[in-house]
Amino acid sequence: DAGVTQSPTHLIKTRGQQVTLRCSPKSGHDTVSWYQQALGQGPQFIFQYYEEEERQRGNFPDRFSGHQFPNYSSELNVNALLLGDSALYLCASSLSVQETQYFGPGTRLLVL
Amino acid sequence: AQKVTQAQTEISVVEKEDVTLDCVYETRDTTYYLFWYKQPPSGELVFLIRRNSFDEQNEISGRYSWNFQKSTSSFNFTITASQVVDSAVYFCALSHIGGAEYGNKLVFGAGTILRVKS
């Protein structure tokens, strides 16, 4: 049974560019959440998707947007990249909104 | 607002020592979940335990045990007879319990780095 998968594993971008990160949830999971983890800090919640709708959003600017597809996979888009967007981006999935979140390996984004 | 505090930034122990990681939380919710996750150097967060605020029973799983005390808003994690493989960053987290339409974000502490030396 495959766990949560994310792609790409690493990414290097320059300021002002746009990036798309992808996440496939565990089999049977219908809820996907995204977190940003800066170096040496705990993960910070970006948003959560359920039934293809954004259900909850953290304190992130509109440059951060997402999408959930009918097969429950999800994308995180970040526009107009800033140096401060450099971080590990973690995707988590759960059986439903209230169930335990299981995390993928993350995508390490470096903005130069 | 919800908040999780892990006051211990880093702990170093020698193999076979017992170690306790502290977690203190703040929430106005009467019902909530508490979690512990482990993050090894690979970066992936590994789920360890979830406790419901209704259930204050302590739990033991092998060398791991958890002490939940609602009176002091604490959810501490003890590793007995630590091993080198326990070296990782450990995160305590909190989420409210509500309807699906509201979501259930995890609020994480800053983490505690555990170094177990042989």
PDB file of C-alpha atoms in Angstrom:
ATOM      1  CA  ASP A   1       0.000   0.000   0.000  1.00  0.00           C
ATOM      2  CA  ALA A   2       1.719   3.169  -1.213  1.00  0.00           C
ATOM      3  CA  GLY A   3       1.963   6.037   1.196  1.00  0.00           C
ATOM      4  CA  VAL A   4       1.639   9.707   0.389  1.00  0.00           C
ATOM      5  CA  THR A   5       3.812  10.632  -2.575  1.00  0.00           C
ATOM      6  CA  GLN A   6       5.064  14.053  -3.590  1.00  0.00           C
ATOM      7  CA  SER A   7       6.824  15.405  -6.617  1.00  0.00           C
ATOM      8  CA  PRO A   8       9.325  16.718  -7.304  1.00  0.00           C
ATOM      9  CA  THR A   9      11.625  15.900  -4.394  1.00  0.00           C
ATOM     10  CA  HIS A  10      13.794  18.958  -4.917  1.00  0.00           C
ATOM     11  CA  LEU A  11      13.321  22.167  -6.844  1.00  0.00           C
ATOM     12  CA  ILE A  12      15.406  25.281  -7.446  1.00  0.00           C
ATOM     13  CA  LYS A  13      13.708  28.458  -8.670  1.00  0.00           C
ATOM     14  CA  THR A  14      14.556  32.139  -8.893  1.00  0.00           C
ATOM     15  CA  ARG A  15      12.693  35.045  -7.348  1.00  0.00           C
ATOM     16  CA  GLY A  16       9.525  36.006  -9.203  1.00  0.00           C
ATOM     17  CA  GLN A  17       9.015  32.601 -10.777  1.00  0.00           C
ATOM     18  CA  GLN A  18       6.049  30.324 -10.226  1.00  0.00           C
ATOM     19  CA  VAL A  19       6.112  26.747  -8.957  1.00  0.00           C
ATOM     20  CA  THR A  20       3.681  23.819  -8.820  1.00  0.00           C
ATOM     21  CA  LEU A  21       4.078  20.995  -6.330  1.00  0.00           C
ATOM     22  CA  ARG A  22       2.113  17.763  -6.554  1.00  0.00           C
ATOM     23  CA  CYS A  23       0.763  15.290  -4.034  1.00  0.00           C
ATOM     24  CA  SER A  24      -0.934  11.910  -4.284  1.00  0.00           C
ATOM     25  CA  PRO A  25      -2.704  10.775  -1.120  1.00  0.00           C
ATOM     26  CA  LYS A  26      -2.651   7.339   0.420  1.00  0.00           C
ATOM     27  CA  SER A  27      -5.100   4.898  -1.083  1.00  0.00           C
ATOM     28  CA  GLY A  28      -8.591   5.526   0.294  1.00  0.00           C
ATOM     29  CA  HIS A  29      -7.777   8.992   1.658  1.00  0.00           C
ATOM     30  CA  ASP A  30      -9.950  11.870   0.476  1.00  0.00           C
ATOM     31  CA  THR A  31      -8.498  14.836   2.365  1.00  0.00           C
ATOM     32  CA  VAL A  32      -5.225  16.577   1.566  1.00  0.00           C
ATOM     33  CA  SER A  33      -3.424  19.219   3.617  1.00  0.00           C
ATOM     34  CA  TRP A  34      -0.334  21.264   2.806  1.00  0.00           C
ATOM     35  CA  TYR A  35       2.271  22.572   5.246  1.00  0.00           C
ATOM     36  CA  GLN A  36       5.367  24.729   4.914  1.00  0.00           C
ATOM     37  CA  GLN A  37       8.354  23.929   7.110  1.00  0.00           C
ATOM     38  CA  ALA A  38      11.156  26.472   7.241  1.00  0.00           C
ATOM     39  CA  LEU A  39      14.553  25.301   8.417  1.00  0.00           C
ATOM     40  CA  GLY A  40      14.608  24.640  12.155  1.00  0.00           C
ATOM     41  CA  GLN A  41      10.899  25.293  12.644  1.00  0.00           C
ATOM     42  CA  GLY A  42       7.712  23.308  12.983  1.00  0.00           C
ATOM     43  CA  PRO A  43       5.396  22.858   9.991  1.00  0.00           C
ATOM     44  CA  GLN A  44       2.959  25.704   9.338  1.00  0.00           C
ATOM     45  CA  PHE A  45      -0.483  24.932   7.901  1.00  0.00           C
ATOM     46  CA  ILE A  46      -1.160  26.361   4.444  1.00  0.00           C
ATOM     47  CA  PHE A  47      -4.560  24.900   3.512  1.00  0.00           C
ATOM     48  CA  GLN A  48      -6.689  21.773   3.458  1.00  0.00           C
ATOM     49  CA  TYR A  49      -8.775  20.318   0.629  1.00  0.00           C
ATOM     50  CA  TYR A  50     -11.786  18.034   0.906  1.00  0.00           C
ATOM     51  CA  GLU A  51     -14.307  17.241  -1.831  1.00  0.00           C
ATOM     52  CA  GLU A  52     -12.282  19.452  -4.187  1.00  0.00           C
ATOM     53  CA  GLU A  53     -12.876  22.512  -2.023  1.00  0.00           C
ATOM     54  CA  GLU A  54     -10.522  24.481   0.191  1.00  0.00           C
ATOM     55  CA  ARG A  55     -11.937  23.866   3.681  1.00  0.00           C
ATOM     56  CA  GLN A  56      -9.471  25.752   5.835  1.00  0.00           C
ATOM     57  CA  ARG A  57      -6.627  28.144   5.192  1.00  0.00           C
ATOM     58  CA  GLY A  58      -3.690  29.270   7.290  1.00  0.00           C
ATOM     59  CA  ASN A  59      -2.027  32.683   7.340  1.00  0.00           C
ATOM     60  CA  PHE A  60      -0.523  32.576   3.889  1.00  0.00           C
ATOM     61  CA  PRO A  61      -0.888  35.200   1.150  1.00  0.00           C
ATOM     62  CA  ASP A  62      -2.942  34.707  -1.978  1.00  0.00           C
ATOM     63  CA  ARG A  63       0.259  33.858  -3.847  1.00  0.00           C
ATOM     64  CA  PHE A  64      -0.297  30.396  -2.399  1.00  0.00           C
ATOM     65  CA  SER A  65      -3.116  28.562  -4.106  1.00  0.00           C
ATOM     66  CA  GLY A  66      -4.149  24.973  -4.504  1.00  0.00           C
ATOM     67  CA  HIS A  67      -6.384  22.521  -6.172  1.00  0.00           C
ATOM     68  CA  GLN A  68      -7.762  19.058  -5.510  1.00  0.00           C
ATOM     69  CA  PHE A  69      -8.690  16.776  -8.361  1.00  0.00           C
ATOM     70  CA  PRO A  70     -11.513  14.211  -8.542  1.00  0.00           C
ATOM     71  CA  ASN A  71      -8.996  11.427  -7.812  1.00  0.00           C
ATOM     72  CA  TYR A  72      -8.128  13.288  -4.557  1.00  0.00           C
ATOM     73  CA  SER A  73      -4.624  14.246  -5.667  1.00  0.00           C
ATOM     74  CA  SER A  74      -3.647  17.849  -5.098  1.00  0.00           C
ATOM     75  CA  GLU A  75      -1.416  20.649  -6.310  1.00  0.00           C
ATOM     76  CA  LEU A  76       0.115  23.567  -4.484  1.00  0.00           C
ATOM     77  CA  ASN A  77       0.947  26.620  -6.584  1.00  0.00           C
ATOM     78  CA  VAL A  78       3.103  29.493  -5.451  1.00  0.00           C
ATOM     79  CA  ASN A  79       3.351  32.628  -7.611  1.00  0.00           C
ATOM     80  CA  ALA A  80       5.892  35.445  -7.530  1.00  0.00           C
ATOM     81  CA  LEU A  81       8.363  33.443  -5.465  1.00  0.00           C
ATOM     82  CA  LEU A  82      10.261  35.196  -2.694  1.00  0.00           C
ATOM     83  CA  LEU A  83      13.496  34.126  -1.039  1.00  0.00           C
ATOM     84  CA  GLY A  84      11.460  33.465   2.112  1.00  0.00           C
ATOM     85  CA  ASP A  85       9.458  30.796   0.315  1.00  0.00           C
ATOM     86  CA  SER A  86      12.475  28.504   0.509  1.00  0.00           C
ATOM     87  CA  ALA A  87      11.316  25.615   2.682  1.00  0.00           C
ATOM     88  CA  LEU A  88      10.254  21.989   2.850  1.00  0.00           C
ATOM     89  CA  TYR A  89       6.682  21.660   1.606  1.00  0.00           C
ATOM     90  CA  LEU A  90       4.839  18.767   3.163  1.00  0.00           C
ATOM     91  CA  CYS A  91       1.648  17.170   1.971  1.00  0.00           C
ATOM     92  CA  ALA A  92      -0.520  15.099   4.303  1.00  0.00           C
ATOM     93  CA  SER A  93      -3.551  12.969   3.605  1.00  0.00           C
ATOM     94  CA  SER A  94      -6.272  11.524   5.839  1.00  0.00           C
ATOM     95  CA  LEU A  95      -9.224   9.158   5.540  1.00  0.00           C
ATOM     96  CA  SER A  96     -11.501  12.098   6.181  1.00  0.00           C
ATOM     97  CA  VAL A  97     -11.174  15.602   7.521  1.00  0.00           C
ATOM     98  CA  GLN A  98     -11.168  14.512  11.164  1.00  0.00           C
ATOM     99  CA  GLU A  99      -8.853  11.524  10.820  1.00  0.00           C
ATOM    100  CA  THR A 100      -5.115  11.358  11.426  1.00  0.00           C
ATOM    101  CA  GLN A 101      -2.917  13.046   8.846  1.00  0.00           C
ATOM    102  CA  TYR A 102      -0.125  11.015   7.275  1.00  0.00           C
ATOM    103  CA  PHE A 103       2.701  12.888   5.649  1.00  0.00           C
ATOM    104  CA  GLY A 104       4.659  12.482   2.450  1.00  0.00           C
ATOM    105  CA  PRO A 105       8.434  12.914   2.094  1.00  0.00           C
ATOM    106  CA  GLY A 106       8.100  16.564   1.131  1.00  0.00           C
ATOM    107  CA  THR A 107       9.429  18.784  -1.629  1.00  0.00           C
ATOM    108  CA  ARG A 108      12.462  20.918  -0.838  1.00  0.00           C
ATOM    109  CA  LEU A 109      12.150  24.264  -2.589  1.00  0.00           C
ATOM    110  CA  LEU A 110      15.082  26.628  -2.851  1.00  0.00           C
ATOM    111  CA  VAL A 111      14.455  30.130  -4.163  1.00  0.00           C
ATOM    112  CA  LEU A 112      17.553  32.010  -5.340  1.00  0.00           C
TER     113      LEU A 112
ATOM    114  CA  ALA B   1      -6.181  30.577  19.368  1.00  0.00           C
ATOM    115  CA  GLN B   2      -4.306  27.311  19.580  1.00  0.00           C
ATOM    116  CA  LYS B   3      -0.675  27.079  20.590  1.00  0.00           C
ATOM    117  CA  VAL B   4       1.813  24.285  21.263  1.00  0.00           C
ATOM    118  CA  THR B   5       5.013  24.877  23.207  1.00  0.00           C
ATOM    119  CA  GLN B   6       7.976  22.533  23.218  1.00  0.00           C
ATOM    120  CA  ALA B   7      10.395  24.285  25.532  1.00  0.00           C
ATOM    121  CA  GLN B   8      13.260  21.830  25.010  1.00  0.00           C
ATOM    122  CA  THR B   9      15.063  22.827  21.847  1.00  0.00           C
ATOM    123  CA  GLU B  10      17.594  20.013  21.942  1.00  0.00           C
ATOM    124  CA  ILE B  11      18.274  17.031  24.199  1.00  0.00           C
ATOM    125  CA  SER B  12      21.330  14.791  24.134  1.00  0.00           C
ATOM    126  CA  VAL B  13      21.387  11.437  25.894  1.00  0.00           C
ATOM    127  CA  VAL B  14      23.540   8.350  25.910  1.00  0.00           C
ATOM    128  CA  GLU B  15      22.075   5.139  24.575  1.00  0.00           C
ATOM    129  CA  LYS B  16      19.895   3.220  27.057  1.00  0.00           C
ATOM    130  CA  GLU B  17      19.010   6.348  29.011  1.00  0.00           C
ATOM    131  CA  ASP B  18      15.351   7.258  29.424  1.00  0.00           C
ATOM    132  CA  VAL B  19      14.298  10.625  28.010  1.00  0.00           C
ATOM    133  CA  THR B  20      11.135  12.687  28.318  1.00  0.00           C
ATOM    134  CA  LEU B  21      10.050  15.265  25.753  1.00  0.00           C
ATOM    135  CA  ASP B  22       7.746  17.959  27.082  1.00  0.00           C
ATOM    136  CA  CYS B  23       4.700  19.424  25.357  1.00  0.00           C
ATOM    137  CA  VAL B  24       2.371  22.108  26.691  1.00  0.00           C
ATOM    138  CA  TYR B  25      -0.642  23.264  24.724  1.00  0.00           C
ATOM    139  CA  GLU B  26      -3.219  26.061  24.762  1.00  0.00           C
ATOM    140  CA  THR B  27      -6.699  25.861  23.288  1.00  0.00           C
ATOM    141  CA  ARG B  28     -10.164  27.217  23.978  1.00  0.00           C
ATOM    142  CA  ASP B  29     -11.732  24.099  22.492  1.00  0.00           C
ATOM    143  CA  THR B  30     -13.264  21.592  24.885  1.00  0.00           C
ATOM    144  CA  THR B  31     -12.672  18.754  22.459  1.00  0.00           C
ATOM    145  CA  TYR B  32      -9.411  18.345  20.600  1.00  0.00           C
ATOM    146  CA  TYR B  33      -6.777  15.880  19.460  1.00  0.00           C
ATOM    147  CA  LEU B  34      -3.133  15.793  20.507  1.00  0.00           C
ATOM    148  CA  PHE B  35      -0.419  14.188  18.394  1.00  0.00           C
ATOM    149  CA  TRP B  36       3.249  13.286  18.366  1.00  0.00           C
ATOM    150  CA  TYR B  37       5.191  12.998  15.121  1.00  0.00           C
ATOM    151  CA  LYS B  38       8.814  11.999  14.521  1.00  0.00           C
ATOM    152  CA  GLN B  39      10.916  13.586  11.788  1.00  0.00           C
ATOM    153  CA  PRO B  40      14.121  11.666  11.000  1.00  0.00           C
ATOM    154  CA  PRO B  41      16.861  13.281   8.888  1.00  0.00           C
ATOM    155  CA  SER B  42      15.081  12.137   5.714  1.00  0.00           C
ATOM    156  CA  GLY B  43      12.447  14.789   6.426  1.00  0.00           C
ATOM    157  CA  GLU B  44       9.240  12.759   6.352  1.00  0.00           C
ATOM    158  CA  LEU B  45       6.994  13.228   9.378  1.00  0.00           C
ATOM    159  CA  VAL B  46       6.097   9.874  10.919  1.00  0.00           C
ATOM    160  CA  PHE B  47       2.894   9.608  12.945  1.00  0.00           C
ATOM    161  CA  LEU B  48       3.392   8.175  16.444  1.00  0.00           C
ATOM    162  CA  ILE B  49       0.190   8.709  18.421  1.00  0.00           C
ATOM    163  CA  ARG B  50      -3.131  10.548  18.572  1.00  0.00           C
ATOM    164  CA  ARG B  51      -5.043  11.179  21.815  1.00  0.00           C
ATOM    165  CA  ASN B  52      -8.577  12.477  22.201  1.00  0.00           C
ATOM    166  CA  SER B  53      -9.116  15.144  24.856  1.00  0.00           C
ATOM    167  CA  PHE B  54     -11.775  12.910  26.432  1.00  0.00           C
ATOM    168  CA  ASP B  55      -9.260  10.164  27.105  1.00  0.00           C
ATOM    169  CA  GLU B  56      -6.624  10.951  29.720  1.00  0.00           C
ATOM    170  CA  GLN B  57      -5.376   7.405  30.039  1.00  0.00           C
ATOM    171  CA  ASN B  58      -1.648   7.094  29.634  1.00  0.00           C
ATOM    172  CA  GLU B  59      -0.516   4.920  26.769  1.00  0.00           C
ATOM    173  CA  ILE B  60       2.458   2.643  26.310  1.00  0.00           C
ATOM    174  CA  SER B  61       3.702   1.225  23.036  1.00  0.00           C
ATOM    175  CA  GLY B  62       6.925  -0.722  23.354  1.00  0.00           C
ATOM    176  CA  ARG B  63       9.624   1.681  24.537  1.00  0.00           C
ATOM    177  CA  TYR B  64       7.335   4.689  24.004  1.00  0.00           C
ATOM    178  CA  SER B  65       4.880   6.055  26.549  1.00  0.00           C
ATOM    179  CA  TRP B  66       2.728   9.154  26.693  1.00  0.00           C
ATOM    180  CA  ASN B  67       1.433  11.056  29.705  1.00  0.00           C
ATOM    181  CA  PHE B  68      -1.619  13.258  29.059  1.00  0.00           C
ATOM    182  CA  GLN B  69      -2.620  15.620  31.866  1.00  0.00           C
ATOM    183  CA  LYS B  70      -5.512  17.928  31.069  1.00  0.00           C
ATOM    184  CA  SER B  71      -5.124  19.782  34.381  1.00  0.00           C
ATOM    185  CA  THR B  72      -1.698  21.063  33.323  1.00  0.00           C
ATOM    186  CA  SER B  73      -2.389  21.079  29.541  1.00  0.00           C
ATOM    187  CA  SER B  74       0.548  18.778  28.970  1.00  0.00           C
ATOM    188  CA  PHE B  75       1.144  15.774  26.738  1.00  0.00           C
ATOM    189  CA  ASN B  76       4.621  14.466  27.451  1.00  0.00           C
ATOM    190  CA  PHE B  77       6.422  11.694  25.582  1.00  0.00           C
ATOM    191  CA  THR B  78       8.919   9.311  27.197  1.00  0.00           C
ATOM    192  CA  ILE B  79      11.326   6.997  25.405  1.00  0.00           C
ATOM    193  CA  THR B  80      12.640   4.229  27.627  1.00  0.00           C
ATOM    194  CA  ALA B  81      16.087   2.760  26.997  1.00  0.00           C
ATOM    195  CA  SER B  82      16.793   5.134  24.104  1.00  0.00           C
ATOM    196  CA  GLN B  83      18.566   3.900  20.985  1.00  0.00           C
ATOM    197  CA  VAL B  84      20.613   5.671  18.336  1.00  0.00           C
ATOM    198  CA  VAL B  85      17.757   5.128  15.858  1.00  0.00           C
ATOM    199  CA  ASP B  86      15.566   7.341  18.063  1.00  0.00           C
ATOM    200  CA  SER B  87      17.646  10.357  17.026  1.00  0.00           C
ATOM    201  CA  ALA B  88      15.257  12.706  15.227  1.00  0.00           C
ATOM    202  CA  VAL B  89      13.185  15.835  15.660  1.00  0.00           C
ATOM    203  CA  TYR B  90       9.980  15.202  17.572  1.00  0.00           C
ATOM    204  CA  PHE B  91       6.908  17.389  17.132  1.00  0.00           C
ATOM    205  CA  CYS B  92       3.865  17.716  19.318  1.00  0.00           C
ATOM    206  CA  ALA B  93       0.712  18.941  17.550  1.00  0.00           C
ATOM    207  CA  LEU B  94      -2.888  19.908  18.287  1.00  0.00           C
ATOM    208  CA  SER B  95      -6.102  20.003  16.256  1.00  0.00           C
ATOM    209  CA  HIS B  96      -9.686  20.780  17.130  1.00  0.00           C
ATOM    210  CA  ILE B  97     -12.535  18.317  16.640  1.00  0.00           C
ATOM    211  CA  GLY B  98     -15.311  19.693  14.485  1.00  0.00           C
ATOM    212  CA  GLY B  99     -17.315  19.270  11.333  1.00  0.00           C
ATOM    213  CA  ALA B 100     -15.724  18.420   8.015  1.00  0.00           C
ATOM    214  CA  GLU B 101     -16.780  21.737   6.569  1.00  0.00           C
ATOM    215  CA  TYR B 102     -14.373  23.570   8.893  1.00  0.00           C
ATOM    216  CA  GLY B 103     -11.232  21.560   8.305  1.00  0.00           C
ATOM    217  CA  ASN B 104      -8.840  20.351  10.995  1.00  0.00           C
ATOM    218  CA  LYS B 105      -5.447  21.959  10.651  1.00  0.00           C
ATOM    219  CA  LEU B 106      -2.598  20.689  12.771  1.00  0.00           C
ATOM    220  CA  VAL B 107      -0.882  23.283  14.959  1.00  0.00           C
ATOM    221  CA  PHE B 108       2.695  22.187  15.621  1.00  0.00           C
ATOM    222  CA  GLY B 109       5.218  23.061  18.273  1.00  0.00           C
ATOM    223  CA  ALA B 110       8.725  24.110  17.279  1.00  0.00           C
ATOM    224  CA  GLY B 111      10.033  20.596  17.826  1.00  0.00           C
ATOM    225  CA  THR B 112      12.670  19.006  20.051  1.00  0.00           C
ATOM    226  CA  ILE B 113      15.871  17.654  18.543  1.00  0.00           C
ATOM    227  CA  LEU B 114      16.812  14.386  20.232  1.00  0.00           C
ATOM    228  CA  ARG B 115      20.374  13.137  19.849  1.00  0.00           C
ATOM    229  CA  VAL B 116      21.114   9.674  21.177  1.00  0.00           C
ATOM    230  CA  LYS B 117      24.827   8.866  21.371  1.00  0.00           C
ATOM    231  CA  SER B 118      26.253   5.367  21.414  1.00  0.00           C
TER     232      SER B 118
END
